[in-house]
């Protein structure tokens, strides 16, 4: 186990490095930040001055070397747009995203497993059909649609919730609600599908035959086996939120990492882009590690 | 890096904070929900968080809306209604000779950090703006291509000599925000100024709070505290005034501006136009450019894709600008005539069938995509072959600015230009001089008129600019001017505040009153 | 005796089809889904030929025409858009690009991700270490940056958007396949096949793929919706497909400012996305049941009831 973790840590470090190299060079392909930073009518000397100040005149490989050297000292560079350390900017935003992702995924996972399993118990029954139908409609509706309709309904017309922003618990309800819809539909479907297979499989039948007849026990047996693909999808959806729930963050004015990332990409604020990617990548690596550990817990035949 | 340790520390705190955060929120909820702000507080919603709170960046709209004249003041203030200049930190100014101006500075003014305002502060503010140790937008935008030599005569008298001579130097000084002379050559995280407000809180990504100063030199404004929030979505911003969460939204969408009691249209000093690249056939032919102008049904845009209050344009600058030529009228919509002109050109061997690329920028202004699509069809209807390409901002700027690519095809570029400073000089060289960075042609004759206008003062100056405008619109048919644009604001009914053309670049809290 | 086998095979084939047909008839929802999907596919193939011009023709003075008004022609039955173009005609034409983008991305991602997953799951060597880490890298590479790079370097064409979306969806197939393989390869029948000396390839294609395919299919049908919405979100952020090209996602996002004043602009294309997804899922649920010998009775019983 310990050697597995060490190995995994090294592997992740290499992946991270690979990611940094890819992002550094690929993002540089999208042009020079000078024109974006300075007004359209800035003079040529002002542009030259800007390039010199931020070291943009050096060959790319020199810039990369400098970046790596700084990185080795845990210096992630400074945001060109914000004139502040890039890592500070990213961590401020990531804090929000992390909380949002954690709450949303917990709520989603619990409700999807409960509803999905219940649906699988009576395939084609009323509960199954209703749950499938509505979760799918929810999962396939554009999120900005749901968000704006929710604001019009709950804030403007009913006055129950604040439109946007942060501050109180009430502010979190709509963003989480909107983020909830899609992963819920997806995970519910996978849970349902897996459970149908698992409930029909030999060992559940065996369990039944052996007389472990009570529903809860069958449920637990089947669920345990059905969880493998479910966990993968949960991981995928959590990664999507950790990478930034851009649409939700944009509409609800939520200061998360997704909005920061898209803004920085569009403004060519490379230091922030790189720092944001490293922070989110690290979070995703840790999450994937947890998922792999969960695999082996659920299925003892899987060993690392 | 000093931040390293902090970073790890922060992460730990983050994890610790989740519970205390939620707990704290719950308490806040229980106690604070009905705690409506004081009646003299206002909440303003901007479309983006401020990237920095540095006073030398106030030419960016949102930074200007928070800082300009609220926190940081200028020597001179531009009255956008009539283009006149009003004293602010300078009590008066006069021209000593052709290239030197003398400013008499206000006495008894103090910065929010307690230090007194004097001539040395102005010198330092200018040095910072044009410094090569930091990149200040004000310096790059307004003080390029000139050197100012500032001589401190005494604490409250300053002589500024410019090279080359700047007849509009006082106007230029309306852009320079004044910071204390102790300010280092790095961006300020806590702006210090002489204005009626100071920044008391900033939570990046969430809010900024300004509170009224007790020791301001001027009249005491009615607003005691202003909170700025940031929401990117037009519909959400508009909804926030409707729900009572906010008082002023400087920018809402045209589609949202439906309530005459709260929603105001105001000219935002922006002008949309198609920059025509005269360097490539068939656009080098004036008949083709005339035909393009006649192909555009400008009326059809108003009240549909663009606000009813927008105006068909004849200039690159808005009507409140010096030298505005009221004799010019927009090209009429005349597809018949346009077709005839193209036929004529074709008969002379001009390749009018060549595919012309229309370059537009994603998100440049509301409905930009739809406007570009509509223009494409209008050009197509008179027989031009126009292909629309939407570009991301960085690439669009490259295409907009020189050097243009060799071997490029014919192209027209949809752009929006902002001139809120009242003088054409801030626009004309960039857009129309032979050397101009975004100029699509070269006319030595026009260059001469513009050079003369720049050096002239008073009525001469206005008359020369007037000639230049006429030449561009009628004789050269240089570009396809589209519209002088308007923006929409929403203001809560309890406030007595009317947005103006200035609202695009500043939002003076001192101008807000309560009904 | 010799001529019988082909004949019986044909009969078998036919009866198999008939069995499927009757099972489809048994599930009315699945039947409706099949019919709807056939309509969408037909639109995608022939719509652009007939309606391209109508769908692009603007009329600024007649913009945002309300729906259910036949006086302007059937194409305006669902209303007009912000440039006065008929929404119904546009939705039909846009089906082409939408299906290309969604179908292309999902199939490409499933093929690449599934193959890599198979390799990683079956290999005990270095590939088993490296490939999942590749998934990590892709998962953490922001799709938005990828989209901006494509938009800047190449052009926002249908083909390039497919590449962007396909790349971002690879990890889910890769990880799912890999995880399932890890589990399946320990099962009795696979071990038995191994003991009996079946080749590696035969085990993968004959024994493993059939077991994991239903799961992959479930994910793919769900992903179809996800990709359509991701494409819409890219448009929302201004880095997706650009006009004059049209997709449902782009129509939804362009109609967004009018949600409160002219709901039909984004509602109909949104509904098209929802219905397509719903149909695909109903179909895939039906297929899981119909293909699974242990579950098939549900449909057969249903058939008898209805019959």
Short mmCIF file of N, CA and C in Angstrom, two decimals, chain B residues 281-393:
data_model
loop_
_atom_site.label_atom_id
_atom_site.label_comp_id
_atom_site.label_asym_id
_atom_site.label_seq_id
_atom_site.Cartn_x
_atom_site.Cartn_y
_atom_site.Cartn_z
N UNK B 281 -7.72 45.43 -53.55
CA UNK B 281 -8.88 45.53 -54.45
C UNK B 281 -9.93 44.51 -54.01
N UNK B 282 -11.20 44.78 -54.16
CA UNK B 282 -11.82 45.94 -54.81
C UNK B 282 -12.03 47.12 -53.87
N UNK B 283 -11.57 47.03 -52.62
CA UNK B 283 -11.92 48.08 -51.65
C UNK B 283 -11.12 49.36 -51.88
N UNK B 284 -10.14 49.32 -52.80
CA UNK B 284 -9.39 50.53 -53.12
C UNK B 284 -10.22 51.44 -54.02
N UNK B 285 -11.34 50.94 -54.52
CA UNK B 285 -12.18 51.73 -55.43
C UNK B 285 -13.27 52.44 -54.64
N UNK B 286 -13.33 53.76 -54.84
CA UNK B 286 -14.26 54.56 -54.03
C UNK B 286 -15.71 54.19 -54.32
N UNK B 287 -16.00 53.72 -55.56
CA UNK B 287 -17.38 53.34 -55.87
C UNK B 287 -17.82 52.14 -55.04
N UNK B 288 -16.89 51.23 -54.84
CA UNK B 288 -17.23 50.05 -54.02
C UNK B 288 -17.51 50.49 -52.59
N UNK B 289 -16.69 51.42 -52.09
CA UNK B 289 -16.90 51.87 -50.70
C UNK B 289 -18.21 52.63 -50.57
N UNK B 290 -18.53 53.44 -51.62
CA UNK B 290 -19.82 54.13 -51.60
C UNK B 290 -20.97 53.12 -51.60
N UNK B 291 -20.83 52.12 -52.47
CA UNK B 291 -21.87 51.10 -52.57
C UNK B 291 -22.07 50.42 -51.21
N UNK B 292 -20.98 50.17 -50.51
CA UNK B 292 -21.11 49.52 -49.20
C UNK B 292 -21.88 50.41 -48.24
N UNK B 293 -21.56 51.70 -48.28
CA UNK B 293 -22.27 52.63 -47.40
C UNK B 293 -23.76 52.68 -47.70
N UNK B 294 -24.08 52.59 -49.01
CA UNK B 294 -25.50 52.66 -49.40
C UNK B 294 -26.22 51.34 -49.18
N UNK B 295 -25.48 50.28 -49.03
CA UNK B 295 -26.11 48.97 -48.86
C UNK B 295 -26.64 48.77 -47.44
N UNK B 296 -26.15 49.59 -46.50
CA UNK B 296 -26.51 49.37 -45.10
C UNK B 296 -27.80 50.12 -44.75
N UNK B 297 -28.80 49.38 -44.37
CA UNK B 297 -30.07 49.97 -43.93
C UNK B 297 -29.96 50.29 -42.44
N UNK B 298 -29.41 51.46 -42.14
CA UNK B 298 -29.12 51.78 -40.74
C UNK B 298 -30.38 51.88 -39.90
N UNK B 299 -31.45 52.41 -40.53
CA UNK B 299 -32.72 52.54 -39.81
C UNK B 299 -33.21 51.21 -39.27
N UNK B 300 -32.99 50.17 -40.07
CA UNK B 300 -33.55 48.86 -39.70
C UNK B 300 -32.95 48.32 -38.40
N UNK B 301 -31.76 48.79 -38.04
CA UNK B 301 -31.12 48.29 -36.82
C UNK B 301 -31.72 48.92 -35.57
N UNK B 302 -32.20 50.17 -35.72
CA UNK B 302 -32.61 50.91 -34.53
C UNK B 302 -33.93 50.38 -33.99
N UNK B 303 -33.94 50.14 -32.72
CA UNK B 303 -35.14 49.60 -32.09
C UNK B 303 -35.27 48.10 -32.31
N UNK B 304 -34.32 47.51 -33.05
CA UNK B 304 -34.36 46.06 -33.21
C UNK B 304 -33.12 45.46 -32.55
N UNK B 305 -32.03 45.38 -33.31
CA UNK B 305 -30.81 44.81 -32.72
C UNK B 305 -30.09 45.82 -31.85
N UNK B 306 -30.28 47.10 -32.17
CA UNK B 306 -29.64 48.15 -31.39
C UNK B 306 -30.73 49.02 -30.81
N UNK B 307 -30.42 49.72 -29.72
CA UNK B 307 -31.44 50.53 -29.06
C UNK B 307 -32.00 51.61 -29.99
N UNK B 308 -33.24 51.95 -29.76
CA UNK B 308 -33.90 53.00 -30.53
C UNK B 308 -33.13 54.32 -30.45
N UNK B 309 -32.49 54.56 -29.32
CA UNK B 309 -31.81 55.85 -29.10
C UNK B 309 -30.43 55.94 -29.72
N UNK B 310 -29.94 54.84 -30.28
CA UNK B 310 -28.65 54.93 -30.97
C UNK B 310 -28.85 55.81 -32.20
N UNK B 311 -27.73 56.36 -32.73
CA UNK B 311 -27.85 57.30 -33.83
C UNK B 311 -27.00 56.83 -34.99
N UNK B 312 -27.51 56.97 -36.21
CA UNK B 312 -26.68 56.65 -37.37
C UNK B 312 -25.46 57.57 -37.34
N UNK B 313 -24.27 57.02 -37.57
CA UNK B 313 -23.04 57.78 -37.36
C UNK B 313 -22.50 58.36 -38.65
N UNK B 314 -21.81 59.50 -38.50
CA UNK B 314 -21.12 60.11 -39.62
C UNK B 314 -19.67 60.41 -39.23
N UNK B 315 -19.36 60.24 -37.95
CA UNK B 315 -18.03 60.53 -37.42
C UNK B 315 -17.54 59.31 -36.65
N UNK B 316 -16.25 59.30 -36.40
CA UNK B 316 -15.69 58.25 -35.55
C UNK B 316 -15.85 58.63 -34.07
N UNK B 317 -16.22 59.89 -33.82
CA UNK B 317 -16.35 60.39 -32.45
C UNK B 317 -17.81 60.77 -32.18
N UNK B 318 -18.22 60.79 -30.92
CA UNK B 318 -19.61 61.12 -30.62
C UNK B 318 -19.91 62.62 -30.80
N UNK B 319 -21.20 62.98 -30.92
CA UNK B 319 -21.60 64.35 -31.25
C UNK B 319 -21.11 65.42 -30.27
N UNK B 320 -20.78 65.05 -29.04
CA UNK B 320 -20.36 66.09 -28.08
C UNK B 320 -18.90 66.49 -28.27
N UNK B 321 -18.25 65.96 -29.32
CA UNK B 321 -16.82 66.23 -29.51
C UNK B 321 -16.58 67.56 -30.22
N UNK B 322 -15.45 68.17 -29.91
CA UNK B 322 -15.05 69.43 -30.55
C UNK B 322 -14.97 69.23 -32.07
N UNK B 323 -15.47 70.23 -32.83
CA UNK B 323 -15.34 70.17 -34.28
C UNK B 323 -16.36 69.28 -34.96
N UNK B 324 -17.35 68.84 -34.21
CA UNK B 324 -18.41 67.98 -34.79
C UNK B 324 -19.04 68.68 -35.98
N UNK B 325 -19.13 67.98 -37.09
CA UNK B 325 -19.61 68.60 -38.33
C UNK B 325 -21.07 68.22 -38.58
N UNK B 326 -21.96 69.18 -38.25
CA UNK B 326 -23.39 68.85 -38.34
C UNK B 326 -23.88 68.88 -39.79
N UNK B 327 -23.02 69.31 -40.75
CA UNK B 327 -23.44 69.31 -42.15
C UNK B 327 -23.47 67.90 -42.74
N UNK B 328 -22.76 67.00 -42.08
CA UNK B 328 -22.68 65.65 -42.64
C UNK B 328 -23.95 64.88 -42.31
N UNK B 329 -24.47 64.16 -43.32
CA UNK B 329 -25.61 63.30 -43.02
C UNK B 329 -25.26 61.88 -43.46
N UNK B 330 -25.84 60.89 -42.77
CA UNK B 330 -25.48 59.50 -43.07
C UNK B 330 -25.79 59.16 -44.52
N UNK B 331 -25.02 58.26 -45.08
CA UNK B 331 -25.29 57.80 -46.43
C UNK B 331 -26.68 57.19 -46.47
N UNK B 332 -27.48 57.54 -47.50
CA UNK B 332 -28.85 57.00 -47.58
C UNK B 332 -28.82 55.51 -47.89
N UNK B 333 -29.88 54.81 -47.46
CA UNK B 333 -30.01 53.40 -47.81
C UNK B 333 -30.57 53.34 -49.22
N UNK B 334 -29.76 52.91 -50.18
CA UNK B 334 -30.17 52.94 -51.57
C UNK B 334 -29.55 51.74 -52.32
N UNK B 335 -30.16 50.57 -52.16
CA UNK B 335 -29.56 49.37 -52.77
C UNK B 335 -29.48 49.47 -54.30
N UNK B 336 -30.45 50.18 -54.91
CA UNK B 336 -30.43 50.32 -56.37
C UNK B 336 -29.14 51.01 -56.81
N UNK B 337 -28.91 52.16 -56.19
CA UNK B 337 -27.74 52.97 -56.50
C UNK B 337 -26.46 52.17 -56.22
N UNK B 338 -26.47 51.43 -55.12
CA UNK B 338 -25.30 50.63 -54.75
C UNK B 338 -25.01 49.61 -55.84
N UNK B 339 -26.06 48.94 -56.33
CA UNK B 339 -25.86 47.95 -57.39
C UNK B 339 -25.30 48.61 -58.64
N UNK B 340 -25.85 49.80 -58.93
CA UNK B 340 -25.39 50.52 -60.13
C UNK B 340 -23.91 50.87 -60.02
N UNK B 341 -23.51 51.33 -58.83
CA UNK B 341 -22.09 51.69 -58.63
C UNK B 341 -21.20 50.45 -58.81
N UNK B 342 -21.64 49.34 -58.30
CA UNK B 342 -20.84 48.13 -58.41
C UNK B 342 -20.75 47.69 -59.88
N UNK B 343 -21.86 47.82 -60.61
CA UNK B 343 -21.85 47.48 -62.04
C UNK B 343 -20.81 48.33 -62.76
N UNK B 344 -20.86 49.63 -62.44
CA UNK B 344 -19.95 50.58 -63.06
C UNK B 344 -18.49 50.19 -62.79
N UNK B 345 -18.22 49.87 -61.53
CA UNK B 345 -16.86 49.49 -61.16
C UNK B 345 -16.46 48.20 -61.87
N UNK B 346 -17.40 47.29 -61.94
CA UNK B 346 -17.12 46.01 -62.57
C UNK B 346 -16.75 46.21 -64.04
N UNK B 347 -17.49 47.13 -64.70
CA UNK B 347 -17.23 47.42 -66.10
C UNK B 347 -15.82 47.95 -66.30
N UNK B 348 -15.31 48.63 -65.25
CA UNK B 348 -13.94 49.15 -65.34
C UNK B 348 -12.89 48.13 -64.92
N UNK B 349 -13.32 46.94 -64.71
CA UNK B 349 -12.36 45.88 -64.38
C UNK B 349 -12.06 45.71 -62.91
N UNK B 350 -12.85 46.36 -62.02
CA UNK B 350 -12.64 46.19 -60.59
C UNK B 350 -13.23 44.83 -60.16
N UNK B 351 -12.47 44.00 -59.45
CA UNK B 351 -12.95 42.66 -59.09
C UNK B 351 -13.99 42.71 -57.97
N UNK B 352 -15.19 43.20 -58.28
CA UNK B 352 -16.19 43.39 -57.22
C UNK B 352 -16.75 42.05 -56.71
N UNK B 353 -16.48 40.96 -57.43
CA UNK B 353 -17.00 39.66 -56.98
C UNK B 353 -16.09 38.99 -55.96
N UNK B 354 -14.91 39.56 -55.76
CA UNK B 354 -13.95 38.94 -54.83
C UNK B 354 -14.59 38.75 -53.46
N UNK B 355 -14.23 37.68 -52.77
CA UNK B 355 -14.79 37.44 -51.45
C UNK B 355 -14.16 38.41 -50.44
N UNK B 356 -15.00 39.18 -49.80
CA UNK B 356 -14.52 40.14 -48.79
C UNK B 356 -14.78 39.55 -47.41
N UNK B 357 -13.75 39.51 -46.57
CA UNK B 357 -13.93 38.96 -45.23
C UNK B 357 -14.40 40.06 -44.30
N UNK B 358 -15.49 39.81 -43.59
CA UNK B 358 -15.87 40.75 -42.54
C UNK B 358 -15.36 40.18 -41.22
N UNK B 359 -14.50 40.95 -40.55
CA UNK B 359 -13.87 40.52 -39.31
C UNK B 359 -14.61 41.16 -38.15
N UNK B 360 -15.15 40.35 -37.25
CA UNK B 360 -15.83 40.92 -36.09
C UNK B 360 -15.33 40.24 -34.84
N UNK B 361 -15.54 40.88 -33.73
CA UNK B 361 -15.00 40.40 -32.46
C UNK B 361 -16.11 39.86 -31.59
N UNK B 362 -15.93 38.65 -31.10
CA UNK B 362 -16.91 38.02 -30.22
C UNK B 362 -17.11 38.90 -28.98
N UNK B 363 -18.35 39.23 -28.68
CA UNK B 363 -18.64 39.96 -27.45
C UNK B 363 -18.21 41.41 -27.44
N UNK B 364 -17.98 42.00 -28.61
CA UNK B 364 -17.49 43.38 -28.69
C UNK B 364 -18.51 44.37 -28.12
N UNK B 365 -19.77 44.17 -28.46
CA UNK B 365 -20.86 44.98 -27.89
C UNK B 365 -22.11 44.11 -27.93
N UNK B 366 -23.17 44.47 -27.23
CA UNK B 366 -24.36 43.61 -27.22
C UNK B 366 -24.87 43.38 -28.64
N UNK B 367 -25.21 42.14 -28.94
CA UNK B 367 -25.75 41.76 -30.25
C UNK B 367 -24.75 41.89 -31.39
N UNK B 368 -23.46 41.90 -31.09
CA UNK B 368 -22.48 42.10 -32.17
C UNK B 368 -22.60 41.03 -33.25
N UNK B 369 -22.82 39.79 -32.84
CA UNK B 369 -22.91 38.71 -33.82
C UNK B 369 -24.09 38.93 -34.75
N UNK B 370 -25.22 39.30 -34.16
CA UNK B 370 -26.42 39.51 -34.96
C UNK B 370 -26.23 40.71 -35.90
N UNK B 371 -25.61 41.77 -35.38
CA UNK B 371 -25.37 42.94 -36.23
C UNK B 371 -24.48 42.54 -37.41
N UNK B 372 -23.45 41.78 -37.13
CA UNK B 372 -22.54 41.36 -38.21
C UNK B 372 -23.26 40.47 -39.21
N UNK B 373 -24.11 39.58 -38.72
CA UNK B 373 -24.85 38.71 -39.64
C UNK B 373 -25.80 39.54 -40.51
N UNK B 374 -26.45 40.54 -39.90
CA UNK B 374 -27.37 41.38 -40.66
C UNK B 374 -26.62 42.18 -41.72
N UNK B 375 -25.44 42.71 -41.35
CA UNK B 375 -24.65 43.47 -42.32
C UNK B 375 -24.23 42.58 -43.48
N UNK B 376 -23.84 41.35 -43.16
CA UNK B 376 -23.43 40.41 -44.20
C UNK B 376 -24.54 40.25 -45.23
N UNK B 377 -25.76 40.08 -44.71
CA UNK B 377 -26.87 39.90 -45.66
C UNK B 377 -27.12 41.16 -46.48
N UNK B 378 -27.02 42.34 -45.84
CA UNK B 378 -27.25 43.59 -46.57
C UNK B 378 -26.23 43.76 -47.70
N UNK B 379 -24.98 43.44 -47.43
CA UNK B 379 -23.96 43.53 -48.48
C UNK B 379 -24.24 42.50 -49.57
N UNK B 380 -24.65 41.32 -49.14
CA UNK B 380 -24.96 40.27 -50.11
C UNK B 380 -26.09 40.70 -51.03
N UNK B 381 -27.05 41.43 -50.47
CA UNK B 381 -28.22 41.83 -51.26
C UNK B 381 -27.89 42.79 -52.40
N UNK B 382 -26.78 43.55 -52.28
CA UNK B 382 -26.43 44.44 -53.39
C UNK B 382 -25.39 43.79 -54.30
N UNK B 383 -25.04 42.56 -54.01
CA UNK B 383 -24.17 41.84 -54.93
C UNK B 383 -22.73 41.70 -54.49
N UNK B 384 -22.44 42.11 -53.24
CA UNK B 384 -21.07 41.89 -52.74
C UNK B 384 -21.01 40.51 -52.11
N UNK B 385 -19.82 39.94 -52.15
CA UNK B 385 -19.64 38.60 -51.62
C UNK B 385 -18.89 38.71 -50.29
N UNK B 386 -19.64 38.82 -49.20
CA UNK B 386 -19.01 39.04 -47.89
C UNK B 386 -19.12 37.80 -47.03
N UNK B 387 -17.99 37.42 -46.44
CA UNK B 387 -17.94 36.23 -45.60
C UNK B 387 -17.63 36.65 -44.17
N UNK B 388 -18.53 36.33 -43.24
CA UNK B 388 -18.34 36.76 -41.84
C UNK B 388 -17.43 35.81 -41.09
N UNK B 389 -16.46 36.39 -40.37
CA UNK B 389 -15.61 35.59 -39.49
C UNK B 389 -15.58 36.25 -38.12
N UNK B 390 -16.04 35.51 -37.10
CA UNK B 390 -16.01 36.04 -35.74
C UNK B 390 -14.68 35.64 -35.10
N UNK B 391 -13.97 36.61 -34.53
CA UNK B 391 -12.68 36.31 -33.92
C UNK B 391 -12.69 36.57 -32.43
N UNK B 392 -11.81 35.88 -31.76
CA UNK B 392 -11.57 36.09 -30.35
C UNK B 392 -10.74 37.36 -30.22
N UNK B 393 -10.84 38.05 -29.08
CA UNK B 393 -10.32 39.42 -28.98
C UNK B 393 -8.84 39.56 -29.35
#
